[in-house]
Coordinates of C-alpha atoms and ligand atoms in Angstrom, one line a residue:
M1 CA 133.8 117.0 12.5
L2 CA 135.5 118.4 15.6
R3 CA 134.3 121.9 14.5
K4 CA 130.7 120.6 14.3
I5 CA 130.9 119.0 17.8
V6 CA 132.3 122.3 19.3
L7 CA 129.6 124.3 17.5
G8 CA 127.0 121.9 18.8
V9 CA 128.2 122.1 22.4
L10 CA 128.3 125.8 22.2
L11 CA 124.8 126.0 20.8
I12 CA 123.5 123.8 23.6
L13 CA 125.4 125.9 26.2
I14 CA 124.0 129.2 24.8
T15 CA 120.5 127.8 24.7
A16 CA 120.8 126.5 28.3
I17 CA 122.1 129.9 29.5
A18 CA 119.2 131.7 27.7
V19 CA 116.6 129.4 29.2
L20 CA 118.1 129.8 32.7
A21 CA 118.1 133.6 32.3
V22 CA 114.5 133.7 31.1
V23 CA 113.4 131.4 33.9
N24 CA 115.3 133.3 36.6
L25 CA 114.7 136.9 35.5
T26 CA 111.0 136.8 34.7
N27 CA 108.2 136.8 37.3
A28 CA 105.4 135.1 35.5
S29 CA 102.1 136.8 36.3
E30 CA 99.0 135.0 37.3
P31 CA 95.9 135.3 35.1
I32 CA 93.4 137.7 36.6
P33 CA 90.1 136.1 37.4
E34 CA 86.9 137.5 35.9
L35 CA 84.9 138.2 38.9
E36 CA 81.6 139.9 39.5
I37 CA 82.6 142.6 41.9
A38 CA 80.3 142.7 44.9
H39 CA 80.2 146.2 46.3
G40 CA 80.7 146.8 50.0
E41 CA 78.0 149.4 50.3
E42 CA 75.3 146.8 50.0
A43 CA 76.1 145.5 53.4
E44 CA 74.8 147.3 56.5
L45 CA 77.5 149.1 58.3
N46 CA 76.6 147.7 61.6
T47 CA 77.0 144.1 60.3
R48 CA 80.6 144.8 59.4
P49 CA 83.4 144.1 61.8
W50 CA 85.7 146.9 62.9
W51 CA 88.9 145.3 61.6
E52 CA 87.7 145.6 58.0
A53 CA 88.2 149.3 58.3
T54 CA 91.1 149.6 60.7
T55 CA 94.5 151.1 60.2
V56 CA 97.6 149.3 61.7
Y57 CA 100.8 150.7 63.1
Q58 CA 103.6 148.2 63.6
V59 CA 105.9 148.7 66.6
Y60 CA 109.2 146.9 66.8
P61 CA 109.6 147.0 70.6
R62 CA 113.5 146.8 70.7
S63 CA 113.7 150.0 68.7
F64 CA 110.7 152.1 69.6
Q65 CA 111.4 153.7 72.9
D66 CA 113.8 152.9 75.7
S67 CA 112.7 153.9 79.2
D68 CA 115.5 152.7 81.4
G69 CA 118.6 153.6 79.6
D70 CA 119.9 150.2 78.7
G71 CA 119.7 151.0 75.0
V72 CA 116.9 148.5 74.3
G73 CA 113.3 149.6 73.8
D74 CA 110.8 148.3 76.3
I75 CA 107.2 148.1 77.2
A76 CA 107.3 151.1 79.6
G77 CA 108.7 153.1 76.7
I78 CA 106.0 152.0 74.4
I79 CA 103.3 153.0 77.0
S80 CA 104.8 156.5 77.1
R81 CA 104.4 156.8 73.4
L82 CA 100.8 155.5 73.0
D83 CA 99.4 159.0 72.8
Y84 CA 101.8 159.6 69.9
I85 CA 100.3 156.7 67.9
R86 CA 96.8 157.8 68.8
D87 CA 97.5 161.4 67.8
L88 CA 99.0 160.3 64.5
G89 CA 95.6 158.6 63.9
F90 CA 96.1 154.8 63.9
E91 CA 93.5 152.6 65.5
T92 CA 95.5 149.3 65.9
I93 CA 99.0 148.6 67.1
W94 CA 100.8 145.4 66.2
F95 CA 103.8 144.5 68.3
S96 CA 106.6 142.4 67.1
P97 CA 107.2 139.7 69.7
F98 CA 108.4 140.8 73.2
F99 CA 108.1 137.3 74.7
R100 CA 110.9 135.6 76.5
S101 CA 113.6 134.7 74.0
P102 CA 117.3 134.3 73.8
Q103 CA 117.0 137.0 71.1
K104 CA 119.0 135.2 68.5
D105 CA 116.3 136.3 66.0
F106 CA 115.3 139.2 68.3
G107 CA 112.1 137.7 69.6
Y108 CA 111.1 135.5 66.7
D109 CA 112.7 132.7 68.7
V110 CA 110.3 132.4 71.6
S111 CA 111.2 130.5 74.7
D112 CA 108.0 131.3 76.7
Y113 CA 104.8 132.3 75.0
Y114 CA 103.2 133.7 78.2
L115 CA 105.9 135.9 79.7
P116 CA 107.6 139.0 78.3
D117 CA 111.4 139.0 78.1
P118 CA 112.7 140.6 81.3
Q119 CA 114.6 143.3 79.2
Y120 CA 111.2 144.5 78.0
G121 CA 109.3 144.4 81.2
D122 CA 107.1 142.1 83.3
S123 CA 103.6 140.6 83.0
L124 CA 102.1 143.5 84.9
L125 CA 103.4 145.9 82.3
V126 CA 102.0 143.7 79.5
D127 CA 98.6 143.9 81.3
S128 CA 98.8 147.7 81.5
L129 CA 100.0 148.0 77.9
I130 CA 96.7 146.2 76.9
Q131 CA 94.6 148.4 79.2
E132 CA 96.3 151.6 78.2
I133 CA 95.6 150.9 74.6
H134 CA 92.0 150.1 75.2
R135 CA 91.6 153.1 77.4
R136 CA 92.5 155.1 74.3
D137 CA 89.9 153.3 72.2
M138 CA 92.6 151.6 70.3
K139 CA 93.2 147.9 69.5
V140 CA 96.2 145.7 70.2
V141 CA 97.6 143.0 68.0
F142 CA 100.2 140.5 69.2
D143 CA 102.7 138.7 67.0
L144 CA 102.4 134.9 67.3
V145 CA 105.2 132.6 66.2
L146 CA 103.3 129.3 65.8
N147 CA 105.6 127.6 63.4
H148 CA 108.6 127.2 65.7
T149 CA 110.0 127.9 69.1
S150 CA 113.5 128.8 70.2
E151 CA 115.8 125.9 70.7
E152 CA 115.9 127.1 74.3
H153 CA 112.1 126.6 74.8
P154 CA 111.7 124.0 77.6
W155 CA 109.7 121.9 75.1
F156 CA 112.6 121.6 72.7
V157 CA 115.2 121.2 75.5
E158 CA 113.2 118.2 76.7
S159 CA 112.4 116.9 73.2
R160 CA 116.0 116.7 72.1
L161 CA 117.1 114.7 75.2
S162 CA 115.9 111.3 73.9
K163 CA 113.6 109.5 71.6
D164 CA 111.1 108.6 74.3
N165 CA 110.6 111.5 76.6
P166 CA 107.1 113.1 76.9
K167 CA 108.0 115.9 74.5
S168 CA 109.9 113.6 72.1
D169 CA 107.3 114.0 69.3
W170 CA 106.7 117.8 69.7
Y171 CA 109.1 118.7 66.9
L172 CA 109.8 117.2 63.5
W173 CA 112.3 114.5 64.2
Q174 CA 113.4 112.0 61.6
D175 CA 115.9 109.2 61.4
G176 CA 118.7 109.2 59.0
N177 CA 122.4 108.9 58.3
P178 CA 124.3 111.9 59.8
D179 CA 125.5 112.9 56.4
E180 CA 122.2 112.7 54.6
P181 CA 119.2 114.8 55.6
P182 CA 115.9 112.8 55.5
T183 CA 114.5 114.9 52.6
N184 CA 115.8 117.6 50.3
W185 CA 113.5 120.2 51.9
H186 CA 114.8 123.8 51.9
S187 CA 114.1 126.2 54.7
A188 CA 112.4 129.6 53.9
L189 CA 115.9 130.8 53.2
G190 CA 116.4 128.3 50.4
M191 CA 119.0 126.0 52.1
N192 CA 118.9 122.6 53.8
G193 CA 116.3 122.9 56.6
W194 CA 117.4 119.7 58.5
H195 CA 119.8 119.8 61.4
Y196 CA 121.5 116.7 63.0
D197 CA 121.3 116.4 66.7
T198 CA 124.1 114.3 68.1
T199 CA 122.4 113.4 71.4
R200 CA 119.2 112.1 69.8
Q201 CA 121.1 111.0 66.8
Q202 CA 118.2 112.2 64.6
W203 CA 117.5 115.1 62.4
Y204 CA 115.1 118.0 63.2
F205 CA 113.6 120.3 60.7
S206 CA 113.5 124.1 60.9
S207 CA 111.7 126.3 58.4
F208 CA 113.9 129.3 59.4
L209 CA 117.2 129.1 61.2
S210 CA 118.7 126.1 63.0
F211 CA 117.9 127.6 66.4
Q212 CA 114.2 127.8 65.5
P213 CA 113.0 124.2 65.4
D214 CA 109.6 123.6 63.8
L215 CA 106.9 122.3 66.1
N216 CA 105.1 119.1 65.1
W217 CA 101.5 120.4 64.7
R218 CA 100.4 116.9 63.8
N219 CA 100.8 116.0 67.4
P220 CA 97.5 116.8 69.1
E221 CA 99.3 117.8 72.3
V222 CA 101.2 120.5 70.5
K223 CA 98.0 121.8 68.9
K224 CA 96.3 121.8 72.3
A225 CA 99.1 123.7 74.0
M226 CA 99.3 126.3 71.2
F227 CA 95.5 126.8 71.2
K228 CA 95.5 127.2 74.9
M229 CA 98.1 130.0 74.5
V230 CA 96.1 131.7 71.8
Q231 CA 93.0 131.6 74.2
H232 CA 95.1 133.0 77.0
W233 CA 95.9 136.1 75.1
L234 CA 92.3 136.5 73.7
D235 CA 91.1 136.2 77.3
K236 CA 93.5 139.0 78.2
G237 CA 91.8 141.2 75.7
V238 CA 94.2 141.1 72.8
D239 CA 92.2 142.1 69.7
G240 CA 94.1 140.3 67.0
F241 CA 97.2 138.4 65.9
R242 CA 99.8 138.7 63.3
L243 CA 100.8 135.2 62.4
D244 CA 104.5 134.7 61.7
I245 CA 105.4 132.5 58.6
F246 CA 102.0 130.9 58.9
N247 CA 102.4 129.1 55.6
Y248 CA 105.3 127.0 56.8
I249 CA 103.4 125.3 59.7
Y250 CA 102.5 121.9 58.1
E251 CA 104.8 119.8 56.1
D252 CA 104.0 116.7 54.0
P253 CA 103.4 113.8 56.4
E254 CA 105.0 111.4 53.9
F255 CA 108.2 113.4 53.8
T256 CA 108.2 113.5 50.0
D257 CA 111.2 115.2 48.3
N258 CA 110.6 118.6 46.7
P259 CA 110.8 118.8 42.9
F260 CA 113.7 120.3 41.1
S261 CA 113.2 123.8 39.6
L262 CA 115.3 125.8 37.1
R263 CA 114.8 128.8 39.3
V264 CA 117.9 129.9 41.2
I265 CA 117.1 133.5 42.0
P266 CA 114.2 133.6 44.5
T267 CA 110.7 134.2 43.0
Q268 CA 108.9 137.1 44.6
D269 CA 106.9 134.8 46.8
Y270 CA 109.9 132.5 47.7
T271 CA 108.1 129.4 46.5
K272 CA 111.0 128.6 44.1
M273 CA 114.6 129.3 44.6
F274 CA 118.1 127.7 44.6
W275 CA 116.9 124.9 42.2
Q276 CA 113.9 123.9 44.2
E277 CA 110.2 124.3 44.3
K278 CA 109.1 124.1 48.0
K279 CA 106.1 122.0 47.1
Y280 CA 106.0 119.8 50.2
N281 CA 107.0 122.1 53.0
M282 CA 105.3 125.4 52.1
N283 CA 101.6 126.3 51.7
H284 CA 100.5 122.8 52.7
P285 CA 96.7 122.3 52.5
D286 CA 96.7 121.5 56.2
D287 CA 97.8 125.2 56.8
F288 CA 94.5 126.2 55.3
V289 CA 92.6 123.9 57.6
L290 CA 94.5 125.3 60.6
A291 CA 93.5 128.8 59.5
K292 CA 89.8 127.8 59.9
E293 CA 90.4 126.1 63.2
L294 CA 92.0 129.2 64.6
R295 CA 89.2 131.4 63.1
S296 CA 86.6 129.3 64.9
I297 CA 88.3 130.0 68.2
L298 CA 88.5 133.7 67.5
D299 CA 84.9 133.9 66.4
T300 CA 83.7 132.9 69.9
Y301 CA 85.0 136.2 71.2
D302 CA 83.1 139.5 71.4
P303 CA 84.0 142.1 70.3
P304 CA 85.4 140.4 67.2
R305 CA 89.1 139.6 66.9
F306 CA 91.1 139.2 63.8
M307 CA 94.2 137.5 62.4
V308 CA 96.6 138.6 59.6
G309 CA 98.8 136.0 58.1
E310 CA 102.4 136.4 57.0
V311 CA 102.1 134.1 54.0
F312 CA 103.8 134.0 50.6
G313 CA 102.5 132.6 47.4
D314 CA 100.4 133.6 44.4
H315 CA 97.0 135.2 45.0
K316 CA 95.2 131.9 44.3
T317 CA 97.2 130.3 47.2
L318 CA 96.8 133.3 49.5
K319 CA 93.1 133.1 49.1
N320 CA 93.1 129.6 50.4
F321 CA 94.2 131.0 53.7
L322 CA 91.2 133.3 53.8
G323 CA 88.8 130.5 53.0
Q324 CA 86.1 130.3 50.3
E325 CA 83.5 131.5 52.8
Q326 CA 85.8 134.0 54.5
D327 CA 86.1 131.5 57.3
G328 CA 89.9 131.3 57.5
L329 CA 92.4 134.1 58.4
N330 CA 90.7 137.5 58.3
L331 CA 93.5 139.1 56.4
V332 CA 96.8 138.1 54.7
F333 CA 99.7 140.3 53.8
L334 CA 99.8 141.0 50.0
F335 CA 103.5 141.4 49.6
D336 CA 103.4 141.4 45.8
I337 CA 102.8 145.2 45.7
S338 CA 105.5 145.9 48.4
A339 CA 108.3 145.5 45.8
L340 CA 107.5 149.1 44.9
E341 CA 108.1 150.6 41.5
W342 CA 107.3 154.3 41.2
D343 CA 105.2 153.7 38.1
A344 CA 101.5 154.2 37.4
D345 CA 101.3 150.9 35.4
F346 CA 102.9 149.0 38.2
F347 CA 100.3 150.2 40.7
R348 CA 97.4 149.9 38.2
D349 CA 98.3 146.3 37.5
K350 CA 98.8 145.3 41.2
I351 CA 95.7 147.0 42.5
R352 CA 93.6 145.6 39.7
R353 CA 94.7 142.1 40.6
I354 CA 94.0 142.7 44.2
E355 CA 90.6 144.0 43.5
A356 CA 89.8 141.1 41.2
F357 CA 91.1 138.4 43.5
Y358 CA 89.8 139.9 46.8
P359 CA 86.4 141.5 46.0
Y360 CA 84.1 142.4 48.9
P361 CA 83.6 140.7 51.4
Y362 CA 87.3 139.9 51.2
T363 CA 89.4 142.7 52.6
P364 CA 92.8 143.3 51.0
T365 CA 95.9 144.7 52.9
Y366 CA 98.4 147.3 51.8
V367 CA 101.9 147.1 53.3
F368 CA 105.1 148.6 52.0
S369 CA 107.5 148.4 55.0
N370 CA 108.2 146.2 57.9
H371 CA 111.0 144.9 60.2
D372 CA 112.3 142.5 57.5
R373 CA 112.6 144.6 54.4
V374 CA 114.2 147.7 52.9
R375 CA 112.0 150.7 53.9
S376 CA 109.7 152.0 51.2
I377 CA 111.2 155.5 51.3
T378 CA 114.5 153.9 50.0
L379 CA 112.7 152.3 47.1
L380 CA 111.4 155.8 46.3
G381 CA 114.9 157.2 46.2
D382 CA 114.4 159.0 49.6
D383 CA 112.0 161.3 47.9
M384 CA 109.7 162.9 50.4
Q385 CA 107.3 164.1 47.7
K386 CA 106.8 160.6 46.4
A387 CA 106.4 159.3 49.9
R388 CA 103.6 161.8 50.6
T389 CA 101.8 160.6 47.5
L390 CA 102.4 157.0 48.3
S391 CA 100.7 157.6 51.6
L392 CA 97.8 159.2 49.8
L393 CA 97.5 156.0 47.7
Q394 CA 97.9 153.6 50.6
L395 CA 95.4 155.4 52.8
T396 CA 92.7 155.8 50.1
L397 CA 92.7 152.2 48.7
R398 CA 90.2 149.6 49.7
G399 CA 91.8 147.5 52.4
V400 CA 93.7 147.6 55.7
P401 CA 96.9 149.7 55.5
F402 CA 99.8 148.6 57.6
Y403 CA 102.5 151.1 58.6
Y404 CA 105.9 150.3 60.2
Q405 CA 107.3 152.6 62.9
G406 CA 109.2 155.5 61.3
E407 CA 107.5 155.1 58.0
E408 CA 105.3 158.1 58.9
I409 CA 108.4 160.3 58.8
G410 CA 110.2 158.7 56.0
M411 CA 112.9 157.2 58.2
P412 CA 115.6 155.9 55.8
T413 CA 117.1 152.4 55.6
G414 CA 120.6 152.1 57.3
N415 CA 123.9 151.0 55.7
I416 CA 125.3 148.6 58.3
P417 CA 127.3 146.0 56.4
G418 CA 126.3 142.3 56.6
D419 CA 129.6 141.2 58.1
I420 CA 128.9 143.1 61.4
A421 CA 125.2 142.4 61.5
L422 CA 123.4 141.5 64.7
D423 CA 120.7 140.1 62.5
P424 CA 121.4 136.4 62.1
L425 CA 120.3 136.3 58.4
P426 CA 123.5 137.6 56.7
A427 CA 125.7 135.0 58.5
A428 CA 123.3 132.2 57.4
F429 CA 124.2 133.2 53.8
D430 CA 128.0 133.1 54.4
W431 CA 128.4 130.3 51.9
L432 CA 127.3 132.6 49.0
P433 CA 130.0 134.1 46.7
D434 CA 130.8 137.7 47.7
F435 CA 128.8 139.4 44.9
A436 CA 125.7 137.5 45.9
K437 CA 126.3 138.0 49.6
D438 CA 126.0 141.7 49.0
E439 CA 122.4 141.1 47.9
V440 CA 121.4 139.6 51.3
F441 CA 119.7 142.3 53.3
N442 CA 121.0 143.0 56.7
R443 CA 117.7 143.5 58.5
D444 CA 119.5 145.7 61.2
N445 CA 119.1 148.4 58.6
C446 CA 115.3 148.6 58.9
R447 CA 115.4 148.2 62.7
T448 CA 117.5 151.2 63.8
P449 CA 116.1 153.2 66.7
M450 CA 113.0 155.4 66.1
Q451 CA 114.0 159.0 65.4
W452 CA 111.9 161.1 67.8
E453 CA 113.9 164.3 67.9
A454 CA 117.2 166.0 67.1
G455 CA 120.0 165.5 69.6
P456 CA 121.8 162.6 71.2
N457 CA 120.2 159.2 70.5
A458 CA 117.3 161.0 68.8
G459 CA 115.3 160.7 72.0
F460 CA 115.2 156.9 71.7
T461 CA 117.2 156.3 74.8
T462 CA 119.0 158.5 77.4
A463 CA 121.7 160.8 76.1
G464 CA 124.7 158.9 77.4
A465 CA 123.4 155.4 76.7
E466 CA 124.5 153.1 73.9
S467 CA 121.6 152.0 71.8
W468 CA 121.5 148.3 70.7
L469 CA 121.7 149.4 67.1
P470 CA 123.2 152.8 66.1
V471 CA 120.8 155.8 65.6
L472 CA 121.1 156.8 61.9
P473 CA 123.3 159.8 61.1
G474 CA 120.5 161.8 59.5
A475 CA 118.3 161.7 62.6
D476 CA 118.8 165.4 63.4
E477 CA 117.0 166.2 60.1
I478 CA 114.5 163.4 59.9
N479 CA 112.6 163.1 63.1
V480 CA 109.1 163.2 64.6
A481 CA 109.6 166.6 66.5
S482 CA 110.7 168.5 63.5
Q483 CA 108.0 167.1 61.2
R484 CA 105.2 167.6 63.6
S485 CA 105.9 171.3 63.5
D486 CA 106.3 171.5 59.7
P487 CA 102.9 171.7 57.9
N488 CA 104.3 170.2 54.7
S489 CA 106.0 167.3 56.3
L490 CA 105.3 163.6 55.6
W491 CA 104.2 163.2 59.2
Q492 CA 101.6 166.0 58.7
T493 CA 100.5 164.4 55.5
N494 CA 100.0 161.1 57.2
Q495 CA 98.1 162.5 60.1
K496 CA 95.8 164.5 57.9
L497 CA 95.2 161.5 55.6
L498 CA 94.4 159.3 58.5
Q499 CA 92.0 161.9 59.9
I500 CA 90.2 162.1 56.5
R501 CA 90.1 158.3 56.2
N502 CA 88.6 158.0 59.7
E503 CA 86.0 160.6 59.0
N504 CA 84.8 159.4 55.6
A505 CA 82.8 156.2 55.2
P506 CA 83.7 155.7 51.5
L507 CA 87.4 155.5 52.4
K508 CA 86.7 153.1 55.3
W509 CA 84.0 150.9 53.9
G510 CA 83.4 151.9 50.3
S511 CA 84.0 150.0 47.1
L512 CA 86.7 151.0 44.6
R513 CA 85.8 152.0 41.0
W514 CA 88.4 152.9 38.4
L515 CA 87.5 156.1 36.5
P516 CA 87.0 155.6 32.8
N517 CA 89.7 157.1 30.6
Y518 CA 92.5 156.3 33.0
D519 CA 93.3 152.7 31.9
Q520 CA 96.7 153.8 30.9
G521 CA 99.1 156.7 31.3
D522 CA 100.7 158.4 34.3
V523 CA 97.6 159.1 36.2
L524 CA 95.8 156.7 38.6
A525 CA 92.2 157.7 39.1
Y526 CA 89.5 156.0 41.2
E527 CA 86.5 156.6 43.2
R528 CA 85.6 155.2 46.6
V529 CA 81.9 154.8 46.8
Y530 CA 79.7 154.2 49.9
R531 CA 76.0 154.5 49.3
D532 CA 75.3 158.0 48.1
Q533 CA 78.8 159.3 49.1
T534 CA 81.7 159.3 46.7
L535 CA 85.3 160.5 47.0
T536 CA 87.6 160.7 44.0
V537 CA 91.3 160.1 44.1
M538 CA 93.6 161.2 41.3
I539 CA 97.4 160.6 41.4
N540 CA 100.0 161.8 39.0
I541 CA 103.0 159.5 39.0
S542 CA 105.3 161.4 36.7
E543 CA 107.5 164.5 36.6
E544 CA 105.2 166.4 34.3
V545 CA 102.3 168.6 35.3
K546 CA 99.0 167.1 34.2
N547 CA 95.9 169.1 33.3
L548 CA 92.9 166.8 33.9
P549 CA 89.3 167.6 32.9
L550 CA 86.7 166.8 35.6
S551 CA 83.3 165.5 34.7
D552 CA 81.5 167.5 37.3
K553 CA 82.1 170.1 39.9
K554 CA 84.3 168.9 42.7
A555 CA 85.9 170.3 45.9
L556 CA 89.5 169.7 46.9
I557 CA 89.7 167.9 50.2
F558 CA 93.4 167.1 50.3
A559 CA 96.5 167.4 48.1
S560 CA 99.8 165.6 48.7
G561 CA 101.6 168.1 46.5
E562 CA 100.9 170.8 43.9
A563 CA 97.2 170.9 42.8
V564 CA 94.9 173.6 41.5
L565 CA 91.2 173.2 40.8
E566 CA 89.9 175.7 38.4
G567 CA 87.1 175.9 35.8
G568 CA 86.4 172.2 35.7
M569 CA 90.1 171.4 35.4
L570 CA 92.5 169.8 37.8
R571 CA 96.1 170.9 37.4
L572 CA 98.2 168.2 39.2
G573 CA 101.9 168.8 39.9
P574 CA 104.6 166.1 39.6
D575 CA 104.3 163.1 41.8
S576 CA 101.2 164.7 43.4
G577 CA 97.8 163.4 44.3
V578 CA 94.4 164.7 45.5
I579 CA 91.2 163.6 47.2
L580 CA 88.2 165.3 45.7
R581 CA 84.6 165.4 46.7
Ligands
LIG1 C1 109.1 136.2 59.9 C2 109.5 137.4 60.7 C3 111.0 137.5 60.7 C4 111.5 136.3 61.4 C5 111.0 135.0 60.7 C6 111.2 133.8 61.5 O1 109.4 136.4 58.5 O2 108.9 138.6 60.2 O3 111.4 138.7 61.3 O4 112.9 136.3 61.4 O5 109.7 135.1 60.4 O6 110.4 133.8 62.7
LIG2 MG1 115.2 149.3 78.1

């Protein structure tokens, strides 16, 4: 009898562990829709807005260029490097926030949306930054944190004073017993998002960290103040916005508890983690409505402006931000493909999905690195050859490519341990067991100073100065100056590819068609077609040399590695790709 009970319990335990493992270790993939692909070339070029064909370079102001020797990058430093970005070949520059901020989350905690933080410069410098960019025929994108402010923003300072001040309803305040949050809602980080304020004796909600209280967008005054700010920057000539955690703006007005989920390890899109599905405080339908409202403001401006949303979810959800009539956000980041695997099937699957979910006139985006994640070169095992070929892929796909400063030279990810991080994230996960803590990424490691040249401080700041984060040890080898003078460098590859993209309508505006016979295997092959112009891209993602027959006579425009075109055959070296005409 006892044996049977023990056996039964064991069986139940084993089944439970198996179910948990399956739930947590698989990423279920979404069914791909059957869509009639509308091809871009049917639309007249002059009816298509510039942003559909732009290329974006992300600057993280703290770490790009310091001009005054305080070890922190600044706006004057950025201005001195604008020619660099133009010469590299990008059209649009997106700046992570340089607004006033206590810098607890390095600018993603804004205390004034109109003024730059004094350590970066003053308003006159912001004006000249915009002018200097436009003078170079380039575009400027600001980063807007609409979801939350800093706890030091005067609005929150006032709001937390009492339950009946003029700003009392500007944030998400709720009654409740001090030991029991009003709902079970998790923040973006998967832990309790409610914080008790002892003065007001109420809870406030924050989607990110406790010092970043969420604004109450259901209050018309909040909306009005934020729209006014958006218009202020549009009037100043800003060409677009990157919208920070845009899918956390609205929460359920009924404050309904989120459902339980078996998922502990975060799903790729963070919708489920730590036993919860964030059904009521993430991707709320009112976020989709807000996307349209913002779009209608932007659409009153000429030349056209655009928005790209930092949003997480499956493709079906992400499309809701873009709107059925393309009347929402112009673009959203498609992070699914950013979790790079150097594998042809991986890319084929992700790109196929993107093409199916976002056919023309939707415009996809391709992003592999930013200020929050492990740099892509690290995911490629610091392999410069793979990086060159990844650039070829990224700059020949249909959609807007986003690069992050340093990506053009394959700047590596640092190794600064979490327990000495300046980034507030690792500390927020202090409660995790040690083995799991090691999995939390210290974002300092992708924010180390830009490596401009060999020598002290890599040219980021003056020689004797102490930079706010250490310059990485390998900067003498991996830097802009040395790669600019090396014809085979990653920098040169990127520059050449950007030039080819800028000069060829199919790469900017054309549709993407997979070549028959390449549905499987190590080679990715597609055409970019615009009217009567066609370019062919072939990429070998393997360590073997591939001999590929070509259907007609072609010319080699560019190769990211070893490639020989001879007698109707293309001989493509390991991890190498080509553009053919
Ligand atoms: C976004 C930003 C990140 C920031 C967070 C909170 O994810 O990219 O850097 O910490 O939002 O604003
Ligand atoms: Mg400085």
